[in-house]
XYZ file of C-alpha atoms in Angstrom:
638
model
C 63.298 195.348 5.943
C 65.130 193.173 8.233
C 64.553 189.358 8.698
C 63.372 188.229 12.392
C 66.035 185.643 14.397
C 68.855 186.926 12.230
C 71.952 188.468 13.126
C 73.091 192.141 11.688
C 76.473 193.651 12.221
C 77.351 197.355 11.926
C 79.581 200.134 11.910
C 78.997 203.978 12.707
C 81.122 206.597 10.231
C 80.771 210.167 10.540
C 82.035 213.354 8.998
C 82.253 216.787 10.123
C 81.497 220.119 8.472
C 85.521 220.495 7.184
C 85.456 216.600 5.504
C 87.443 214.750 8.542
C 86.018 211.340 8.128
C 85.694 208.772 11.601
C 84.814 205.336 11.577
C 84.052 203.068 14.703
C 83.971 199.192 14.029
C 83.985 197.971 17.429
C 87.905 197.911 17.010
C 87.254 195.741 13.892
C 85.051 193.220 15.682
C 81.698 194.867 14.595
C 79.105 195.847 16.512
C 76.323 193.356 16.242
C 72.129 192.994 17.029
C 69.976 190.048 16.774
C 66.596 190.506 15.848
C 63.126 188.896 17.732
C 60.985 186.832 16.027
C 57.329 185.849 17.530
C 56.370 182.342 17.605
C 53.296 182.147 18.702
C 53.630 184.617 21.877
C 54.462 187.521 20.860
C 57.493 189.215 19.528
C 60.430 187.713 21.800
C 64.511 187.146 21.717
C 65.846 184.194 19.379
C 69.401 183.026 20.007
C 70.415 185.418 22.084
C 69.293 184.443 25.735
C 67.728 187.176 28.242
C 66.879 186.994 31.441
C 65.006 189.313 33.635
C 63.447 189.398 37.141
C 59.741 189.896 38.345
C 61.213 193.303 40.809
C 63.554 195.794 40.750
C 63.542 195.835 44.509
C 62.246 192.892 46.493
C 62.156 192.328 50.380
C 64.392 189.141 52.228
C 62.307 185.979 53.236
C 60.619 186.499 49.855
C 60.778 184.761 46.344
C 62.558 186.379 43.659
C 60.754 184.628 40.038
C 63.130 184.796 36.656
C 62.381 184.239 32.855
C 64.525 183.470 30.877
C 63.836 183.399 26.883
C 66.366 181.792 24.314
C 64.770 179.586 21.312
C 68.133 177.235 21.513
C 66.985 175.999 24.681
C 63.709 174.864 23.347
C 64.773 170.733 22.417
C 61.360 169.842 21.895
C 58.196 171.028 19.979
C 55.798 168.710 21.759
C 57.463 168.466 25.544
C 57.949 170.864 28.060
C 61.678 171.563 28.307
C 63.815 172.920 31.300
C 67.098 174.652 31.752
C 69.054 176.226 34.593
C 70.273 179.443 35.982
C 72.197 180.441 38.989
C 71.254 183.073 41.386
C 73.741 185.117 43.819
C 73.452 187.768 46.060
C 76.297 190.292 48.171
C 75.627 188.016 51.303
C 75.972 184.565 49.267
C 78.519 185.305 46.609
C 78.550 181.707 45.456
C 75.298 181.528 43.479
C 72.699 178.728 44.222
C 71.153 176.712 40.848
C 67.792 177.402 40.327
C 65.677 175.235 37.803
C 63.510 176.839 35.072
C 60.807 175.087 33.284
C 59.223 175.900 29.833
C 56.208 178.050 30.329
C 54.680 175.353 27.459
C 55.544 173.435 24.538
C 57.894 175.364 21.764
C 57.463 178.318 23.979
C 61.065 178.805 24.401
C 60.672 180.959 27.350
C 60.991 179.212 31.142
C 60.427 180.634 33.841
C 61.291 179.930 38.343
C 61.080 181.731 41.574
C 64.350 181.773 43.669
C 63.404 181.939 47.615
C 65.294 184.619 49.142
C 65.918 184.594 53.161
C 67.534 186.553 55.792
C 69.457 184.036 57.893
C 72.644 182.098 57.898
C 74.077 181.352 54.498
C 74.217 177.762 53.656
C 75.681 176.588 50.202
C 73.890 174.414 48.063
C 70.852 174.743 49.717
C 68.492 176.277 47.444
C 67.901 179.404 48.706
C 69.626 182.926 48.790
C 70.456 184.853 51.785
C 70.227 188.839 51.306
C 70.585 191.208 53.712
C 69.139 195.071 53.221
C 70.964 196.418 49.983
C 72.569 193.511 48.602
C 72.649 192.855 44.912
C 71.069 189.835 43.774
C 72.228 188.554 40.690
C 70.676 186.113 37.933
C 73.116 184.573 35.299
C 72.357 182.806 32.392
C 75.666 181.231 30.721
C 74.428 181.510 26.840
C 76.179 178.901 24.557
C 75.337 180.861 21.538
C 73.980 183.941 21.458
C 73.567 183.732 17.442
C 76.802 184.411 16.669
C 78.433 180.922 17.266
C 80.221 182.307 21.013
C 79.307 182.112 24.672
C 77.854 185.143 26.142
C 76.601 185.845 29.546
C 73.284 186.964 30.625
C 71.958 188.626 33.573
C 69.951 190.626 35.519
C 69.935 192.246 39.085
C 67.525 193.135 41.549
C 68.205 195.194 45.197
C 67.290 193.578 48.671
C 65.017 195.735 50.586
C 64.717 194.316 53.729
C 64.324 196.482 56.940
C 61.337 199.546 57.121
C 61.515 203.162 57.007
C 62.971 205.433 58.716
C 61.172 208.867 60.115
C 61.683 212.047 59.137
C 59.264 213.365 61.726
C 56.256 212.619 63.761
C 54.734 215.042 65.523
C 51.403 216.078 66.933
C 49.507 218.758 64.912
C 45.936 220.449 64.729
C 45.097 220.345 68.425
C 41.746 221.049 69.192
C 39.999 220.604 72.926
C 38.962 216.570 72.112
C 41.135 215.921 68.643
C 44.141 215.937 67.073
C 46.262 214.284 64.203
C 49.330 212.922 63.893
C 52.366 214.017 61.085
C 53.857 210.595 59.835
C 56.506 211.890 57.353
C 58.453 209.152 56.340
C 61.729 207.974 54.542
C 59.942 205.900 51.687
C 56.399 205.330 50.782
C 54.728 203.675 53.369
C 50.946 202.813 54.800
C 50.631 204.085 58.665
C 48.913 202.826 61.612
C 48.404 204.627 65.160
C 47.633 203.408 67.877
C 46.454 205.345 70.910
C 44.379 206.200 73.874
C 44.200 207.881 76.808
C 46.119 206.006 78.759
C 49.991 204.159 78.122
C 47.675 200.623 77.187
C 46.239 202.518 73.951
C 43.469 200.433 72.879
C 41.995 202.678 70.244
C 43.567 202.499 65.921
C 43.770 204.991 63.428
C 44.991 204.130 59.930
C 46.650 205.725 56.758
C 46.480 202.790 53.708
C 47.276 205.019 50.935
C 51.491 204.482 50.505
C 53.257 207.812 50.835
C 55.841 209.789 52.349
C 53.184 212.352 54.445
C 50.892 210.875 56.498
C 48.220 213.000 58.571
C 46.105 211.088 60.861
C 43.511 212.128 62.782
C 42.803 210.940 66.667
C 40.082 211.561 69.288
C 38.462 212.150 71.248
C 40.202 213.888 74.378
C 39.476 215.253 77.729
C 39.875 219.265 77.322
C 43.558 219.668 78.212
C 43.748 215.424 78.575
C 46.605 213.554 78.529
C 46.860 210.970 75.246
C 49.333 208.530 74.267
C 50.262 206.779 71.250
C 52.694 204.943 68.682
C 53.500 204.461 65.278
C 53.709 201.820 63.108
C 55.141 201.723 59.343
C 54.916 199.467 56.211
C 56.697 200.026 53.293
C 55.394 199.050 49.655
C 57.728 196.110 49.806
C 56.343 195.026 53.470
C 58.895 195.585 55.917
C 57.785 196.872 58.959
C 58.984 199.225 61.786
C 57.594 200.494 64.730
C 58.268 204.047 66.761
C 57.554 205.653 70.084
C 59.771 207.288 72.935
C 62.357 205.148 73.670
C 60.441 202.315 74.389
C 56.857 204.184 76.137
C 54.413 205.894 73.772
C 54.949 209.267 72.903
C 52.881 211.643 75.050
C 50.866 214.808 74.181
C 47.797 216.895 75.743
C 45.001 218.383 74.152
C 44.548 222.465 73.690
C 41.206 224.303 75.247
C 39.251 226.805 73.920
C 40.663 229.886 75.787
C 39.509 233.221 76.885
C 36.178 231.901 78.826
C 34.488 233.569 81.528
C 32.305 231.046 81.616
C 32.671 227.181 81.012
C 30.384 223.945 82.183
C 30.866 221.174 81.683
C 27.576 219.332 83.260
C 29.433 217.275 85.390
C 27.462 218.820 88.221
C 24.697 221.771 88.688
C 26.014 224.945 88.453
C 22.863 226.984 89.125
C 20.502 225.771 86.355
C 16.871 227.261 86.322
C 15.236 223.684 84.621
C 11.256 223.244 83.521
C 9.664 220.756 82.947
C 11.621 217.452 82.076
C 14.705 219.434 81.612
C 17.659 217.542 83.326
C 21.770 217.673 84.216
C 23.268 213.925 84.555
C 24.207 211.105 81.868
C 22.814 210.644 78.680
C 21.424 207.176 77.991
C 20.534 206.937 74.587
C 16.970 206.802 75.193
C 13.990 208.991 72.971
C 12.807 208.392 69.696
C 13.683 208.157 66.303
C 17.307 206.938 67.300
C 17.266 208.702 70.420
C 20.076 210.734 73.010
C 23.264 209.917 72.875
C 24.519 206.859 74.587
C 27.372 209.008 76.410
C 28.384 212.653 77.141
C 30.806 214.431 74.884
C 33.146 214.521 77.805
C 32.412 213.489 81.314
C 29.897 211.892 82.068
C 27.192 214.847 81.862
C 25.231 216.746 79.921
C 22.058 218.900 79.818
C 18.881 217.949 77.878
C 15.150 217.542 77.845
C 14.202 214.059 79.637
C 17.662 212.232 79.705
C 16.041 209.495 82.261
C 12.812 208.232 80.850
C 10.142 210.475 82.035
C 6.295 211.192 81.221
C 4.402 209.608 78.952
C 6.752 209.348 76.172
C 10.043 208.230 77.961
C 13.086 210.235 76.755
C 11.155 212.632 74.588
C 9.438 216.063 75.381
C 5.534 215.731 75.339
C 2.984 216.376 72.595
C 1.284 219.018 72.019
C -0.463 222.506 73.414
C 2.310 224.383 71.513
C 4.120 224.407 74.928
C 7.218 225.873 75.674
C 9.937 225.024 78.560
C 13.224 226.353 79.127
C 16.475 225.212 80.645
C 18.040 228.962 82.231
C 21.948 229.333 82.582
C 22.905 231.550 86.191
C 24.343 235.193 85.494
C 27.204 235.670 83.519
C 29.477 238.566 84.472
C 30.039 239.657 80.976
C 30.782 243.732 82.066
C 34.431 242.947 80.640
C 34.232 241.072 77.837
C 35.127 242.051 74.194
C 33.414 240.133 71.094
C 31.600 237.725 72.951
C 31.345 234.294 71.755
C 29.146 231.490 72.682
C 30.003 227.950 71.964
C 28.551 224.720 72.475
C 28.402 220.992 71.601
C 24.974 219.765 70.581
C 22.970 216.830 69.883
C 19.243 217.973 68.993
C 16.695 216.047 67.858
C 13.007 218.158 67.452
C 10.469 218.318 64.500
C 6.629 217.872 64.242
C 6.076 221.506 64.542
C 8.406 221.709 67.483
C 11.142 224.260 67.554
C 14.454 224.136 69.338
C 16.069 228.030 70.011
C 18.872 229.601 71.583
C 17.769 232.665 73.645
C 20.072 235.524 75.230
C 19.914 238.575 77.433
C 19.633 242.013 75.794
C 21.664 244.865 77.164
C 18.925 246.075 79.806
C 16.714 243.317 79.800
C 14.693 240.912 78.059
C 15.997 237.869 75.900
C 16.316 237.781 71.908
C 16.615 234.240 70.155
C 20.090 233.952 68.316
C 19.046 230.462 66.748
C 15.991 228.145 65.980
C 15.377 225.169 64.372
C 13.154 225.059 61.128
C 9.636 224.936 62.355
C 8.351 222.015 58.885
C 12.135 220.166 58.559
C 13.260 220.136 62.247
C 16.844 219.278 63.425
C 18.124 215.470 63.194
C 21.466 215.402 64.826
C 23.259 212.026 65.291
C 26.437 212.889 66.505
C 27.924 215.716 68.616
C 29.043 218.975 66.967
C 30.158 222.432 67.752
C 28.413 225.029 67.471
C 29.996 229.048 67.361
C 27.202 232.115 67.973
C 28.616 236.233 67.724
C 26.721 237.443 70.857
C 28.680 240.129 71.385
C 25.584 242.600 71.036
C 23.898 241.138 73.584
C 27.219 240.073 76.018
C 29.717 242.607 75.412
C 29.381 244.863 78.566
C 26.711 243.002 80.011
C 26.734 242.460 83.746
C 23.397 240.131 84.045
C 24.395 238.089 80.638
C 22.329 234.531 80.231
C 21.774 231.975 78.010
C 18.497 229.690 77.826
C 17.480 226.919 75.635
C 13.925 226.736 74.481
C 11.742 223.918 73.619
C 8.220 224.476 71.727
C 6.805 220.941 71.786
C 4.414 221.851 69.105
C 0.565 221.070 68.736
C 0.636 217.536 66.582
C 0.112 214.433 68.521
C 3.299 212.884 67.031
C 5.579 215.728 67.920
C 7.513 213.986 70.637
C 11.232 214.104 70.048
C 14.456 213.241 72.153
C 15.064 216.997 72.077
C 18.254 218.829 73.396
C 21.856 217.453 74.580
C 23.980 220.129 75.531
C 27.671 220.173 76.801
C 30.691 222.051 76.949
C 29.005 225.495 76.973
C 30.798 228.370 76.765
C 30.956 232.251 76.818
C 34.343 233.728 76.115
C 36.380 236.434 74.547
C 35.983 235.860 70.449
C 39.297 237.430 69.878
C 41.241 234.524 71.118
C 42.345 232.009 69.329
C 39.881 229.252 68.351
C 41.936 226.516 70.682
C 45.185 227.032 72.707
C 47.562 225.516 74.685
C 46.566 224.727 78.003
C 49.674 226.068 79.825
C 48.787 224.702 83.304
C 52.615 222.586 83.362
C 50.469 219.289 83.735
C 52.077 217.802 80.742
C 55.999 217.326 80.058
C 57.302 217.392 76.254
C 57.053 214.113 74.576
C 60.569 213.443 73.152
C 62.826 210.543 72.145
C 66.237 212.104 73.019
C 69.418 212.755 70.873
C 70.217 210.402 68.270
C 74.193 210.810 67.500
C 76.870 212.731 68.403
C 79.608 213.323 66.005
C 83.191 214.399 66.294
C 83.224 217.318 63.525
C 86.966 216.813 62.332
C 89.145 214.073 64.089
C 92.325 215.724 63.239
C 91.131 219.094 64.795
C 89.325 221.140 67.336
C 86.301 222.041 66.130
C 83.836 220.908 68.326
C 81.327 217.972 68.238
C 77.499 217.913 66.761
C 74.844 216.602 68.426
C 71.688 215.896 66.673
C 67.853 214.989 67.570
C 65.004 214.513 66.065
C 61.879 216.425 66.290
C 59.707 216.139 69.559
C 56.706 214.922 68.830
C 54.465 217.163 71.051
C 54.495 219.926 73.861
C 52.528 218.798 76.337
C 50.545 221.434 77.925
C 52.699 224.151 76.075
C 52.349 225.253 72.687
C 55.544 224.428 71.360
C 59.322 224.631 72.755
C 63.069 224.377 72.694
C 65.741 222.210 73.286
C 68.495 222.138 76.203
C 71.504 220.672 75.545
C 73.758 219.135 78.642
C 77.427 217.206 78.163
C 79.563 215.428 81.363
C 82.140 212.800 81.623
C 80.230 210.183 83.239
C 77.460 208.221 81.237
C 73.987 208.164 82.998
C 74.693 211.699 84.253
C 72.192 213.718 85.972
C 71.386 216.952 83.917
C 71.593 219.957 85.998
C 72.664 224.024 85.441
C 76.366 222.673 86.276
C 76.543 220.778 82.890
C 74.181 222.292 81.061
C 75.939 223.398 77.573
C 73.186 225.297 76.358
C 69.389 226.159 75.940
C 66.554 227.343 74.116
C 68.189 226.053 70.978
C 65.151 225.387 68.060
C 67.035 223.836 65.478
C 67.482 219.892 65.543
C 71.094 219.493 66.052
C 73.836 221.725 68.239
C 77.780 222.449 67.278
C 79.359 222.256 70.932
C 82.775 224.337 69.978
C 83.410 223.597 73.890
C 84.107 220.475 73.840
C 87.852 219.608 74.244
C 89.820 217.409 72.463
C 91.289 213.991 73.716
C 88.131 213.149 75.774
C 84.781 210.753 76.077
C 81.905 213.149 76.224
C 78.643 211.783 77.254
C 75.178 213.822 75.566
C 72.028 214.177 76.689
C 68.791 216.452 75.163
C 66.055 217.790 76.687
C 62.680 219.293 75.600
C 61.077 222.584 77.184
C 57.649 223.606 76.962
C 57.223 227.350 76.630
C 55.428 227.443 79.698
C 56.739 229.284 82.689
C 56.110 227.324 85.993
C 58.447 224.476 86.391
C 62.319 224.319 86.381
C 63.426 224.502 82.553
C 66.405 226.399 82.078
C 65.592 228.399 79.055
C 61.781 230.118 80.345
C 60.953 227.584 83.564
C 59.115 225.656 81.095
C 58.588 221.521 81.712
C 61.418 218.779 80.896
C 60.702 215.764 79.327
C 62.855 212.651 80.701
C 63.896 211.012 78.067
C 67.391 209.266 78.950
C 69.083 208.874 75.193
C 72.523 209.131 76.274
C 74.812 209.504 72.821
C 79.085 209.418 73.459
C 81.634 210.590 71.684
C 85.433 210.223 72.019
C 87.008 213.804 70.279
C 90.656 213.874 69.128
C 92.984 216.238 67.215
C 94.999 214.022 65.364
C 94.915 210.224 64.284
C 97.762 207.745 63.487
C 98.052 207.078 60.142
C 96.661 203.036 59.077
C 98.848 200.460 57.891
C 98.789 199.158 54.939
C 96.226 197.160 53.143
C 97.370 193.705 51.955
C 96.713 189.994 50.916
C 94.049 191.677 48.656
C 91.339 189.354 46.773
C 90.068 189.447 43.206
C 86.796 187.146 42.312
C 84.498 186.881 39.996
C 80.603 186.792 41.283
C 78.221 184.858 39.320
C 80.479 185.524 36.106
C 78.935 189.113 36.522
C 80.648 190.968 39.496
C 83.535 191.513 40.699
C 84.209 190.992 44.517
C 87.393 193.020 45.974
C 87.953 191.336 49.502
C 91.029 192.422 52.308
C 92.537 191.788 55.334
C 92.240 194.603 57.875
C 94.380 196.688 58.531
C 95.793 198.518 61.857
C 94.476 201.763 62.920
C 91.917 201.828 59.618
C 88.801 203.143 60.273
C 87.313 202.913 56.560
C 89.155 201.301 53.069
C 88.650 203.469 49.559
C 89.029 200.814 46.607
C 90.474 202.359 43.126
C 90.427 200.644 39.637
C 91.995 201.675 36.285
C 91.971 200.014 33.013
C 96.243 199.667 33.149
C 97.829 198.344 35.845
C 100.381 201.337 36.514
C 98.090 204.817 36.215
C 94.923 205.769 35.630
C 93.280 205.122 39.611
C 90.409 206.627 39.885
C 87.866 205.967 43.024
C 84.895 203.677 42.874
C 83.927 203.395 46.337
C 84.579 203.623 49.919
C 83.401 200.998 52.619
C 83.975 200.169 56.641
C 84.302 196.820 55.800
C 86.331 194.064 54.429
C 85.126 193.639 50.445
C 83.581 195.848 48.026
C 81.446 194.426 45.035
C 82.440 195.979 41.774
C 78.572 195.647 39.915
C 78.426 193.933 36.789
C 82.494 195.115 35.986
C 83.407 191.151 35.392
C 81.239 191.968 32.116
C 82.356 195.228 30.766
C 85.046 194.764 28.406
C 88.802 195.474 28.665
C 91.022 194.922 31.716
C 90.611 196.127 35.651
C 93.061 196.422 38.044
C 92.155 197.513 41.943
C 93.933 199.011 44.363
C 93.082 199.244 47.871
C 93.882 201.509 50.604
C 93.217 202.483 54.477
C 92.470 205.337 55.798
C 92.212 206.645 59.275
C 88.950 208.759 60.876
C 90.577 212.016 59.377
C 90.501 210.390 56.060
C 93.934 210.090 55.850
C 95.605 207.279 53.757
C 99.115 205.933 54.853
């Protein structure tokens, strides 16, 4: 039953279950709400202005807009009026004007956008430096806000300005040609990689959807190959940031399919039996019905049926006569081997009432088919795939073990086809894993190095932390540790003389060792868990990162003088801006405020440099008084 555009005052009384009455009447001022009224665009505010921005969070070298709505502003019910604002920000304290115009004629609400920037502030120039975190501040100064007083409106926004940091990146899901990459992230952000196979890249994989966990798939690898790559962030608000090793990609190696006791690649004949138009050597996309591939898995060979144009139908098998031909692997020792396990990559193209099969040595003789295409639908492959086969019946134990592909060509006229594409064959153990490190020491750790070290009490002897981030891959190892060395001289060599300590897994070390009164220079290695090379904690590999971090320990700290010649201002009629000389021996200032200027101190914030912003206090109501004081890198105030 209220009445829209009018002002309402109000008190609040209460009573309790034993008759004690309370009243609160705004200390007999009132409280006090003005109601909206809609004039054409909706319900909106009347007399009493408000303001608001077009982000909660908004990035520097940006535009910030601001409406503001107050029906006292609107002069004219034919013309387009226009009012001003000012706009502030931590970095520019004294607020630049910005100009609002009427959205339309007896709208009453006008709106502007405030450009924001990330340089050098300059007064009066229309636009407002931030830097990352600031406060930027919109005030309204409202002549009447329906009551017949002044009243100040406002809002803030928060200056987001530099990317994300990492949490982690780290290679995961290692196959013999593929892996991805962990992005985990700070804030929400999109990802790109870029990578290759050698330190130029060349090749980009991309995450678009914003979030915190990013997993990217990469590929694909030489078996056991070096790759290299970086990372690139941007957060929702478009800030970007870039990370790699200390200024080279970061480095990994791809796993292998272990337990083989037989592997070919095709890169040259290892004892073949071929018919026909059965071949070893380089694809060349050539056949029918979209053909061979245009390149080898990996390398540069493979085996198939016609990879280099022959017969009558160039790149296909021939026609016809329900023929059959056969490509015939050499003698596999398999007398040893437990759940044998063939695996290959294929690209098969066959159909027309021509069959494709896998055939296999029995135990004693003879050969048994352990796959074939469908005789009516045939096989269409257009990309490489892997295929697994059990053949440990036929393997397991077997001495004379082979393998041979088969191609029936089939009686129709039209039964050409590209046929088979075969590489990376191989017979191994089935009980191994299904890919595995490499573990050949032919690829160091991939590791940016420590990030800080830390003095864990200034006023005591306990020791300094040093902490690292995650390394992003183990080269040819499957994972790793960290070593941990400390000297006197920065640059130092790392070596068993100054080596502090080893085989630590966590991300950060407490070195109780070092002593007190002293500049200590870190330095953190990565160690594959393989055992060949000179690691201290198994002989695994070393990365060679050189992230140096110092530290300068102490036991005690002199006490800071003083803080004087303090500074009270009011910012944008809305904040309140503490400011300070420094002071000797301070490492940090704590500022306290209290509503009496005698007790009452209680702390608001603490801050390395030489002002703290009091948000939105110069509005609350009542009185503040600061106080100020040092302290030292114990904590200690004088």
């Amino acid at each position: 039953g209220l009445t829209e555009c009018t002002i309402y005052y109000y008190e609040v009384a209460s009573a309790d279950v034993y008759g004690n009455d309370a009243v609160d009447d705004n200390n007999g001022a009132y409280y006090f709400f003005e109601t909206w009224g809609d004039f054409g665009n909706g319900l909106q505010p009347c007399h009493a202005g408000q303001i608001s921005l077009d982000a909660a969070i908004v990035p520097c070298d940006s535009t910030l807009g601001v409406e503001l709505v107050d029906i006292d502003l609107n002069l004219s019910n034919v013309a387009v009026d226009t009012t001003t604002v000012t706009v502030s920000s931590t970095s520019e304290p004294n607020p630049e004007t910005l100009l609002l115009t009427e959205t339309g004629p007896n709208s009453s609400t006008f709106t502007g956008a405030m450009p924001l920037g990330g340089g050098a502030v300059v007064n009066g120039d229309g636009v407002v430096q931030v830097a990352d975190g600031d406060v930027i501040t919109a005030t309204y100064l409202d002549a009447d806000n329906g009551t017949g007083q002044p009243a100040t409106a406002f809002a803030s926004a928060v200056a987001d300005c530099v990317g994300t940091e990492i949490v982690e990146i780290s290679v995961i899901d290692l196959t013999d040609e593929s892996a991805s990459i962990l992005v985990k992230t700070s804030e929400l952000t999109t990802v790109d990689v870029d990578w290759g196979l050698t330190a130029g890249l060349g090749a980009q994989a991309s995450s678009s959807t914003l979030a915190t966990s990013h997993t990217i798939p990469i590929g694909r690898f030489p078996e056991c190959g070096r790759f290299f790559f970086t990372v690139g962030t941007t957060d929702e608000y478009g800030n970007p940031a870039a990370f790699d090793a200390n200024g080279v990609p970061f480095e990994a190696n791809a796993y292998e399919i272990p337990g083989w006791i037989f592997k070919d690649g095709f890169e040259s004949d290892a004892g073949w039996t071929l018919d026909s138009e059965w071949e070893i050597g380089a694809p060349q996309g050539l056949g029918s019905g979209g053909g061979d591939p245009s390149t080898a898995y990996a390398g540069a060979g493979v085996l198939g049926h016609d990879l280099s144009g022959l017969g009558s139908y160039p790149g296909d098998y021939e026609p016809g006569g329900n023929l059959s031909t056969y490509a015939t692997s050499p003698v596999v020792d398999g007398s040893s081997l437990a759940n044998g396990e063939l695996k290959l990559r294929r690209w098969l193209k066959t159909g027309g009432g021509g069959i494709a099969s896998i055939e296999v040595t029995q135990q004693g003789g003879g050969w048994t088919s352990i796959w074939s295409s469908d005789s009516i639908v045939g096989q269409d492959d257009n990309d490489w795939s892997l295929q697994t086969y059990d053949v440990s019946t036929h393997a397991d134990g077997n001495g004379q073990f082979q393998v041979r592909f088969k191609q029936t060509h089939g009686f129709q006229t039209t039964a050409n086809r590209p046929g088979w594409n075969v590489d990376r064959l191989i017979v191994r153990d089935g009980n191994n894993p299904e890919f595995g490190a490499c573990d050949t020491c032919a690829g160091v750790p991939s590791f940016a190095g420590a990030t800080s070290a830390v003095d864990n009490d200034a006023c005591g002897s306990t020791g300094v932390t040093v902490s690292w981030n995650k390394a992003a891959a183990w080269g040819t190892g499957g994972s790793g540790t960290y070593a941990v060395y400390r000297d006197t001289t920065p640059g130092f060599t790392p070596s068993a003389g100054n080596l502090v300590a080893a085989g630590v897994t966590t991300l950060s070390y407490n070195d109780a060792t070092a002593t007190d009164g002293q500049q200590w220079h870190y330095l953190v290695l990565a160690e594959s868990d393989e055992t060949c090379a000179s690691g201290p904690n198994n002989g695994g590999t070393l990365d060679d990162n050189g992230a140096y971090v110092a530290v300068t320990t102490s036991a005690s700290q002199p006490l800071p003088a003083a803080v004087d010649s303090v500074t009270v201002d009011r910012v944008n009629h809305v904040h309140v801006r503490i400011a300070w000389d420094a002071a000797t021996n301070a490492t940090g200032y704590r500022v306290y405020r209290s509503a009496v200027p005698d007790s009452g101190f209680e702390l608001i914030g603490e801050t390395a440099g030489l002002f703290f912003e009091d948000v939105n206090q110069a509005v609350a109501p009542g009185h503040a008084y600061y106080d100020v004081r040092s302290i030292n890198a114990c904590g200690q105030e004088p």
